[in-house]
mmCIF file of C-alpha atoms and ligand atoms in Angstrom:
data_model
loop_
_atom_site.group_PDB
_atom_site.id
_atom_site.type_symbol
_atom_site.label_atom_id
_atom_site.label_comp_id
_atom_site.label_asym_id
_atom_site.label_seq_id
_atom_site.Cartn_x
_atom_site.Cartn_y
_atom_site.Cartn_z
ATOM 1 C CA UNK A 1 36.589 -10.060 13.679
ATOM 2 C CA UNK A 2 34.328 -8.722 16.221
ATOM 3 C CA UNK A 3 31.759 -9.418 18.881
ATOM 4 C CA UNK A 4 28.577 -10.046 18.635
ATOM 5 C CA UNK A 5 27.190 -10.805 21.311
ATOM 6 C CA UNK A 6 27.526 -9.397 25.405
ATOM 7 C CA UNK A 7 26.725 -11.085 28.232
ATOM 8 C CA UNK A 8 25.944 -9.241 30.884
ATOM 9 C CA UNK A 9 25.396 -9.980 34.642
ATOM 10 C CA UNK A 10 22.563 -7.845 36.852
ATOM 11 C CA UNK A 11 24.166 -8.062 41.060
ATOM 12 C CA UNK A 12 26.466 -5.494 40.766
ATOM 13 C CA UNK A 13 26.970 -5.093 37.113
ATOM 14 C CA UNK A 14 23.914 -4.312 35.393
ATOM 15 C CA UNK A 15 23.134 -1.681 39.386
ATOM 16 C CA UNK A 16 24.343 -2.479 42.634
ATOM 17 C CA UNK A 17 21.609 -4.580 44.364
ATOM 18 C CA UNK A 18 24.236 -6.153 46.699
ATOM 19 C CA UNK A 19 24.822 -3.540 49.957
ATOM 20 C CA UNK A 20 20.939 -1.720 49.345
ATOM 21 C CA UNK A 21 19.126 -4.363 48.364
ATOM 22 C CA UNK A 22 19.666 -8.672 48.695
ATOM 23 C CA UNK A 23 20.756 -8.449 52.260
ATOM 24 C CA UNK A 24 18.316 -5.726 52.811
ATOM 25 C CA UNK A 25 15.900 -7.952 51.831
ATOM 26 C CA UNK A 26 17.263 -11.016 53.602
ATOM 27 C CA UNK A 27 17.576 -9.356 56.047
ATOM 28 C CA UNK A 28 13.596 -8.922 56.405
ATOM 29 C CA UNK A 29 13.056 -12.318 55.635
ATOM 30 C CA UNK A 30 15.236 -13.611 58.689
ATOM 31 C CA UNK A 31 12.821 -11.750 60.813
ATOM 32 C CA UNK A 32 10.168 -12.983 59.103
ATOM 33 C CA UNK A 33 10.606 -16.262 59.668
ATOM 34 C CA UNK A 34 11.535 -14.866 63.506
ATOM 35 C CA UNK A 35 15.658 -15.767 62.830
ATOM 36 C CA UNK A 36 18.068 -13.587 65.223
ATOM 37 C CA UNK A 37 20.366 -13.642 61.913
ATOM 38 C CA UNK A 38 21.593 -10.350 60.938
ATOM 39 C CA UNK A 39 23.741 -9.690 58.458
ATOM 40 C CA UNK A 40 25.567 -6.030 58.560
ATOM 41 C CA UNK A 41 27.632 -4.855 55.148
ATOM 42 C CA UNK A 42 30.967 -5.672 55.839
ATOM 43 C CA UNK A 43 29.614 -9.971 57.352
ATOM 44 C CA UNK A 44 27.535 -9.890 53.828
ATOM 45 C CA UNK A 45 30.897 -8.713 51.861
ATOM 46 C CA UNK A 46 32.251 -12.085 53.284
ATOM 47 C CA UNK A 47 28.645 -14.075 52.342
ATOM 48 C CA UNK A 48 29.045 -12.885 48.482
ATOM 49 C CA UNK A 49 31.981 -15.409 48.436
ATOM 50 C CA UNK A 50 28.791 -17.930 47.751
ATOM 51 C CA UNK A 51 27.281 -17.119 45.057
ATOM 52 C CA UNK A 52 23.212 -17.807 45.351
ATOM 53 C CA UNK A 53 20.859 -16.912 48.387
ATOM 54 C CA UNK A 54 19.902 -20.354 48.939
ATOM 55 C CA UNK A 55 23.157 -21.972 48.870
ATOM 56 C CA UNK A 56 24.541 -18.760 51.258
ATOM 57 C CA UNK A 57 22.464 -19.285 53.311
ATOM 58 C CA UNK A 58 22.963 -22.837 53.482
ATOM 59 C CA UNK A 59 27.167 -21.798 54.457
ATOM 60 C CA UNK A 60 26.343 -19.338 56.798
ATOM 61 C CA UNK A 61 23.948 -21.674 58.227
ATOM 62 C CA UNK A 62 26.796 -24.249 58.491
ATOM 63 C CA UNK A 63 29.765 -22.067 58.842
ATOM 64 C CA UNK A 64 28.374 -18.945 61.375
ATOM 65 C CA UNK A 65 26.072 -20.494 63.666
ATOM 66 C CA UNK A 66 25.831 -22.722 65.541
ATOM 67 C CA UNK A 67 23.250 -24.630 64.917
ATOM 68 C CA UNK A 68 22.416 -28.023 64.142
ATOM 69 C CA UNK A 69 21.977 -28.404 60.603
ATOM 70 C CA UNK A 70 19.951 -31.873 61.673
ATOM 71 C CA UNK A 71 17.621 -31.082 63.627
ATOM 72 C CA UNK A 72 15.761 -29.623 61.358
ATOM 73 C CA UNK A 73 14.616 -29.603 57.573
ATOM 74 C CA UNK A 74 17.055 -26.349 56.625
ATOM 75 C CA UNK A 75 16.654 -27.225 53.282
ATOM 76 C CA UNK A 76 13.251 -26.528 53.065
ATOM 77 C CA UNK A 77 12.840 -23.974 55.857
ATOM 78 C CA UNK A 78 16.167 -21.877 53.454
ATOM 79 C CA UNK A 79 13.428 -22.562 50.328
ATOM 80 C CA UNK A 80 11.406 -20.861 52.094
ATOM 81 C CA UNK A 81 13.072 -18.130 54.021
ATOM 82 C CA UNK A 82 14.389 -17.319 49.707
ATOM 83 C CA UNK A 83 11.349 -16.882 48.673
ATOM 84 C CA UNK A 84 10.093 -14.434 50.952
ATOM 85 C CA UNK A 85 13.092 -12.565 50.444
ATOM 86 C CA UNK A 86 13.495 -12.271 46.668
ATOM 87 C CA UNK A 87 9.638 -10.927 47.672
ATOM 88 C CA UNK A 88 11.154 -8.515 49.061
ATOM 89 C CA UNK A 89 13.821 -7.667 46.947
ATOM 90 C CA UNK A 90 11.496 -7.319 44.278
ATOM 91 C CA UNK A 91 9.892 -4.953 46.728
ATOM 92 C CA UNK A 92 12.116 -2.755 47.601
ATOM 93 C CA UNK A 93 13.000 -2.980 43.102
ATOM 94 C CA UNK A 94 9.844 -1.598 42.918
ATOM 95 C CA UNK A 95 9.713 1.230 44.898
ATOM 96 C CA UNK A 96 12.352 2.467 42.246
ATOM 97 C CA UNK A 97 15.299 3.287 44.745
ATOM 98 C CA UNK A 98 18.329 1.394 42.996
ATOM 99 C CA UNK A 99 19.617 3.048 39.665
ATOM 100 C CA UNK A 100 20.971 1.127 36.750
ATOM 101 C CA UNK A 101 25.027 1.575 36.632
ATOM 102 C CA UNK A 102 26.992 4.557 34.579
ATOM 103 C CA UNK A 103 27.005 3.635 31.092
ATOM 104 C CA UNK A 104 24.639 0.676 31.600
ATOM 105 C CA UNK A 105 21.387 2.461 29.403
ATOM 106 C CA UNK A 106 23.732 3.900 26.539
ATOM 107 C CA UNK A 107 26.247 0.589 26.553
ATOM 108 C CA UNK A 108 22.991 -1.465 25.609
ATOM 109 C CA UNK A 109 20.932 0.831 23.400
ATOM 110 C CA UNK A 110 24.275 1.985 21.168
ATOM 111 C CA UNK A 111 24.570 -2.534 20.766
ATOM 112 C CA UNK A 112 20.456 -2.776 19.856
ATOM 113 C CA UNK A 113 21.088 -0.286 17.699
ATOM 114 C CA UNK A 114 24.550 -1.988 16.412
ATOM 115 C CA UNK A 115 22.811 -5.254 15.922
ATOM 116 C CA UNK A 116 24.421 -6.440 19.007
ATOM 117 C CA UNK A 117 23.083 -10.089 20.246
ATOM 118 C CA UNK A 118 22.127 -9.204 24.144
ATOM 119 C CA UNK A 119 21.862 -12.139 26.922
ATOM 120 C CA UNK A 120 21.774 -12.040 30.642
ATOM 121 C CA UNK A 121 24.423 -14.821 32.826
ATOM 122 C CA UNK A 122 23.331 -14.657 36.500
ATOM 123 C CA UNK A 123 23.427 -16.062 40.147
ATOM 124 C CA UNK A 124 19.697 -14.751 41.098
ATOM 125 C CA UNK A 125 16.273 -15.377 41.188
ATOM 126 C CA UNK A 126 15.050 -15.110 37.541
ATOM 127 C CA UNK A 127 11.611 -12.513 38.941
ATOM 128 C CA UNK A 128 14.832 -10.578 40.336
ATOM 129 C CA UNK A 129 15.719 -9.730 36.846
ATOM 130 C CA UNK A 130 12.709 -9.573 36.053
ATOM 131 C CA UNK A 131 11.745 -6.854 37.905
ATOM 132 C CA UNK A 132 15.417 -4.621 37.462
ATOM 133 C CA UNK A 133 15.194 -4.630 34.140
ATOM 134 C CA UNK A 134 11.186 -3.600 33.268
ATOM 135 C CA UNK A 135 11.990 -1.615 36.578
ATOM 136 C CA UNK A 136 15.431 0.677 35.605
ATOM 137 C CA UNK A 137 14.134 0.607 31.567
ATOM 138 C CA UNK A 138 11.049 -0.439 31.082
ATOM 139 C CA UNK A 139 8.183 -2.770 30.312
ATOM 140 C CA UNK A 140 9.077 -4.203 27.247
ATOM 141 C CA UNK A 141 13.664 -4.170 27.944
ATOM 142 C CA UNK A 142 12.678 -8.226 29.224
ATOM 143 C CA UNK A 143 12.584 -8.251 25.960
ATOM 144 C CA UNK A 144 16.145 -6.674 24.831
ATOM 145 C CA UNK A 145 18.067 -10.094 25.772
ATOM 146 C CA UNK A 146 17.831 -13.138 23.148
ATOM 147 C CA UNK A 147 18.262 -15.525 26.772
ATOM 148 C CA UNK A 148 17.918 -14.597 30.533
ATOM 149 C CA UNK A 149 19.596 -17.223 32.334
ATOM 150 C CA UNK A 150 18.832 -16.883 35.935
ATOM 151 C CA UNK A 151 18.824 -18.824 38.872
ATOM 152 C CA UNK A 152 18.820 -22.332 38.815
ATOM 153 C CA UNK A 153 18.650 -22.954 35.836
ATOM 154 C CA UNK A 154 21.866 -24.582 36.173
ATOM 155 C CA UNK A 155 23.226 -26.956 38.880
ATOM 156 C CA UNK A 156 26.891 -25.641 39.302
ATOM 157 C CA UNK A 157 26.790 -21.570 40.405
ATOM 158 C CA UNK A 158 29.242 -18.926 39.256
ATOM 159 C CA UNK A 159 31.888 -18.619 39.488
ATOM 160 C CA UNK A 160 31.334 -22.563 38.160
ATOM 161 C CA UNK A 161 31.127 -22.013 34.064
ATOM 162 C CA UNK A 162 27.581 -23.578 34.111
ATOM 163 C CA UNK A 163 25.450 -20.551 33.116
ATOM 164 C CA UNK A 164 27.673 -19.062 30.733
ATOM 165 C CA UNK A 165 27.691 -22.747 28.497
ATOM 166 C CA UNK A 166 24.712 -23.060 28.247
ATOM 167 C CA UNK A 167 24.445 -19.463 27.130
ATOM 168 C CA UNK A 168 26.517 -19.790 24.490
ATOM 169 C CA UNK A 169 24.945 -23.144 23.687
ATOM 170 C CA UNK A 170 21.263 -21.522 23.421
ATOM 171 C CA UNK A 171 22.425 -18.879 21.094
ATOM 172 C CA UNK A 172 24.445 -20.895 19.842
ATOM 173 C CA UNK A 173 27.907 -18.787 19.948
ATOM 174 C CA UNK A 174 31.565 -19.812 20.029
ATOM 175 C CA UNK A 175 33.338 -18.195 23.232
ATOM 176 C CA UNK A 176 35.485 -15.415 21.278
ATOM 177 C CA UNK A 177 32.200 -14.179 19.336
ATOM 178 C CA UNK A 178 30.940 -12.587 23.459
ATOM 179 C CA UNK A 179 32.359 -10.732 25.281
ATOM 180 C CA UNK A 180 30.793 -11.440 28.782
ATOM 181 C CA UNK A 181 30.194 -8.289 30.952
ATOM 182 C CA UNK A 182 31.097 -8.224 35.658
ATOM 183 C CA UNK A 183 31.552 -7.166 38.561
ATOM 184 C CA UNK A 184 33.545 -10.087 40.845
ATOM 185 C CA UNK A 185 36.014 -12.515 40.657
ATOM 186 C CA UNK A 186 33.210 -14.835 40.712
ATOM 187 C CA UNK A 187 31.934 -14.005 38.055
ATOM 188 C CA UNK A 188 34.835 -13.400 35.841
ATOM 189 C CA UNK A 189 36.338 -17.484 36.418
ATOM 190 C CA UNK A 190 32.233 -18.213 35.598
ATOM 191 C CA UNK A 191 33.051 -16.688 31.783
ATOM 192 C CA UNK A 192 36.650 -17.348 31.701
ATOM 193 C CA UNK A 193 36.515 -20.796 32.098
ATOM 194 C CA UNK A 194 33.939 -20.874 29.083
ATOM 195 C CA UNK A 195 36.146 -19.397 26.931
ATOM 196 C CA UNK A 196 35.088 -15.950 27.216
ATOM 197 C CA UNK A 197 36.636 -12.283 27.208
ATOM 198 C CA UNK A 198 35.335 -10.410 30.206
ATOM 199 C CA UNK A 199 34.723 -6.915 31.659
ATOM 200 C CA UNK A 200 35.669 -5.937 34.241
ATOM 201 C CA UNK A 201 33.522 -3.236 36.488
ATOM 202 C CA UNK A 202 35.002 -2.524 40.123
ATOM 203 C CA UNK A 203 32.541 -2.220 42.919
ATOM 204 C CA UNK A 204 32.894 -1.159 45.733
ATOM 205 C CA UNK A 205 32.567 -5.189 47.461
ATOM 206 C CA UNK A 206 34.819 -6.264 44.487
ATOM 207 C CA UNK A 207 37.805 -4.161 43.669
ATOM 208 C CA UNK A 208 39.750 -5.702 45.544
ATOM 209 C CA UNK A 209 39.548 -8.835 44.041
ATOM 210 C CA UNK A 210 41.837 -10.386 41.538
ATOM 211 C CA UNK A 211 41.085 -9.391 38.037
ATOM 212 C CA UNK A 212 44.293 -10.184 36.599
ATOM 213 C CA UNK A 213 42.096 -12.376 33.716
ATOM 214 C CA UNK A 214 40.121 -9.341 32.862
ATOM 215 C CA UNK A 215 40.382 -8.356 29.154
ATOM 216 C CA UNK A 216 39.805 -5.056 30.668
ATOM 217 C CA UNK A 217 39.309 -3.283 34.027
ATOM 218 C CA UNK A 218 37.777 -0.154 34.729
ATOM 219 C CA UNK A 219 35.327 1.419 37.839
ATOM 220 C CA UNK A 220 31.765 1.591 35.281
ATOM 221 C CA UNK A 221 31.155 1.286 31.423
ATOM 222 C CA UNK A 222 31.192 5.572 32.570
ATOM 223 C CA UNK A 223 29.114 8.728 30.713
ATOM 224 C CA UNK A 224 29.608 11.727 29.341
ATOM 225 C CA UNK A 225 29.711 13.538 32.773
ATOM 226 C CA UNK A 226 31.103 10.968 34.499
ATOM 227 C CA UNK A 227 34.151 9.119 32.648
ATOM 228 C CA UNK A 228 35.384 5.679 33.491
ATOM 229 C CA UNK A 229 38.653 4.846 34.978
ATOM 230 C CA UNK A 230 41.518 1.796 33.527
ATOM 231 C CA UNK A 231 42.572 -0.531 36.115
ATOM 232 C CA UNK A 232 46.128 -0.753 34.812
ATOM 233 C CA UNK A 233 50.165 -2.010 36.644
ATOM 234 C CA UNK A 234 48.514 -0.901 39.332
ATOM 235 C CA UNK A 235 46.825 1.960 38.612
ATOM 236 C CA UNK A 236 43.678 4.487 37.735
ATOM 237 C CA UNK A 237 43.155 6.228 34.734
ATOM 238 C CA UNK A 238 40.704 8.066 32.647
ATOM 239 C CA UNK A 239 39.455 5.717 30.032
ATOM 240 C CA UNK A 240 36.372 8.360 28.951
ATOM 241 C CA UNK A 241 33.468 5.833 27.825
ATOM 242 C CA UNK A 242 32.889 3.026 26.924
ATOM 243 C CA UNK A 243 31.305 2.571 23.761
ATOM 244 C CA UNK A 244 30.417 -0.279 21.120
ATOM 245 C CA UNK A 245 33.797 1.199 18.264
ATOM 246 C CA UNK A 246 35.689 1.169 21.773
ATOM 247 C CA UNK A 247 35.031 -2.717 22.818
ATOM 248 C CA UNK A 248 35.820 -3.416 18.588
ATOM 249 C CA UNK A 249 39.126 -1.841 18.566
ATOM 250 C CA UNK A 250 39.795 -3.530 21.718
ATOM 251 C CA UNK A 251 39.044 -7.200 20.392
ATOM 252 C CA UNK A 252 40.663 -6.003 17.361
ATOM 253 C CA UNK A 253 43.883 -5.291 19.190
ATOM 254 C CA UNK A 254 44.101 -8.251 22.575
ATOM 255 C CA UNK A 255 42.279 -11.189 20.955
ATOM 256 C CA UNK A 256 41.980 -13.365 18.280
HETATM 257 C C1 XBP B 301 24.764 -12.578 42.754
HETATM 258 C C2 XBP B 301 24.298 -13.324 44.273
HETATM 259 C C3 XBP B 301 22.995 -13.045 44.027
HETATM 260 C C4 XBP B 301 22.589 -12.491 44.570
HETATM 261 C C5 XBP B 301 21.066 -12.927 45.551
HETATM 262 O O1 XBP B 301 26.399 -13.118 42.318
HETATM 263 O O2 XBP B 301 25.233 -13.910 43.929
HETATM 264 O O3 XBP B 301 23.436 -14.525 44.733
HETATM 265 O O4 XBP B 301 23.347 -12.153 45.823
HETATM 266 O O5 XBP B 301 20.017 -13.462 44.760
HETATM 267 P P1 XBP B 301 26.274 -12.482 40.845
HETATM 268 P P2 XBP B 301 19.916 -14.712 44.772
HETATM 269 O O6 XBP B 301 26.885 -11.130 40.061
HETATM 270 O O7 XBP B 301 27.711 -13.489 40.371
HETATM 271 O O8 XBP B 301 25.629 -13.799 39.625
HETATM 272 O O9 XBP B 301 18.822 -14.208 47.021
HETATM 273 O O10 XBP B 301 17.743 -14.469 44.543
HETATM 274 O O11 XBP B 301 20.016 -15.751 44.454
HETATM 275 MG MG1 MG B 302 28.077 -10.049 39.683
#
């Protein structure tokens, strides 16, 4: 049995988008809507536990402010703020300031060459995914992905398994034919609950989360000049680059 498809998360996995892009765009939108909200880097790390920008704002409104949520139509207001935030976020990406993480482009190209099927499973807004792909991999890279499952396509966002189940349905694949690539515990829980083995590439915001259920935990996918490190038994050890033959071997050893 070999992997037939790779299912990629976006934020934190394809690129480090959260601290310097999503967070910045949220703060720009708050200002534009005359809110005195400001999410600093540390607070944002806590807020990331809630996936989805609109859901994150609702959580902040209820848990971090004294505002009576019933006084205004916060549902509509949050939708408007989120629209502004998406515009700012896309503009930031169009400036070309958010690069892909090490090894992402390499692995995607290898996967395409070897005929593996590709999909995206993310809680972020579809426009954000398209902007990231087009700016980092070129205009036609959106077509590399058979399915782009994003944002409100399912009601329950990660850590619920719905987005992964949606992708499996669309692609008519079994969970154990797919490898999910994620960066967070919420993402791992979503994929695992859908039965999909998961590779984790950690980042600053997620490095201390619980990844016990992951197939493999690494620092990133690695490049020849920038090797990856594997986390195992409380230690980080060099592992080189994560390529297709390494991943197919891993499946043989660890999966049915
Ligand atoms: C990403 C998210 C998203 C982004 C913001 O989580 O939770 O909400 O932070 O994007 P994951 P939107 O990587 O697990 O998919 O504002 O478009 O929701
Ligand atoms: Mg993520």
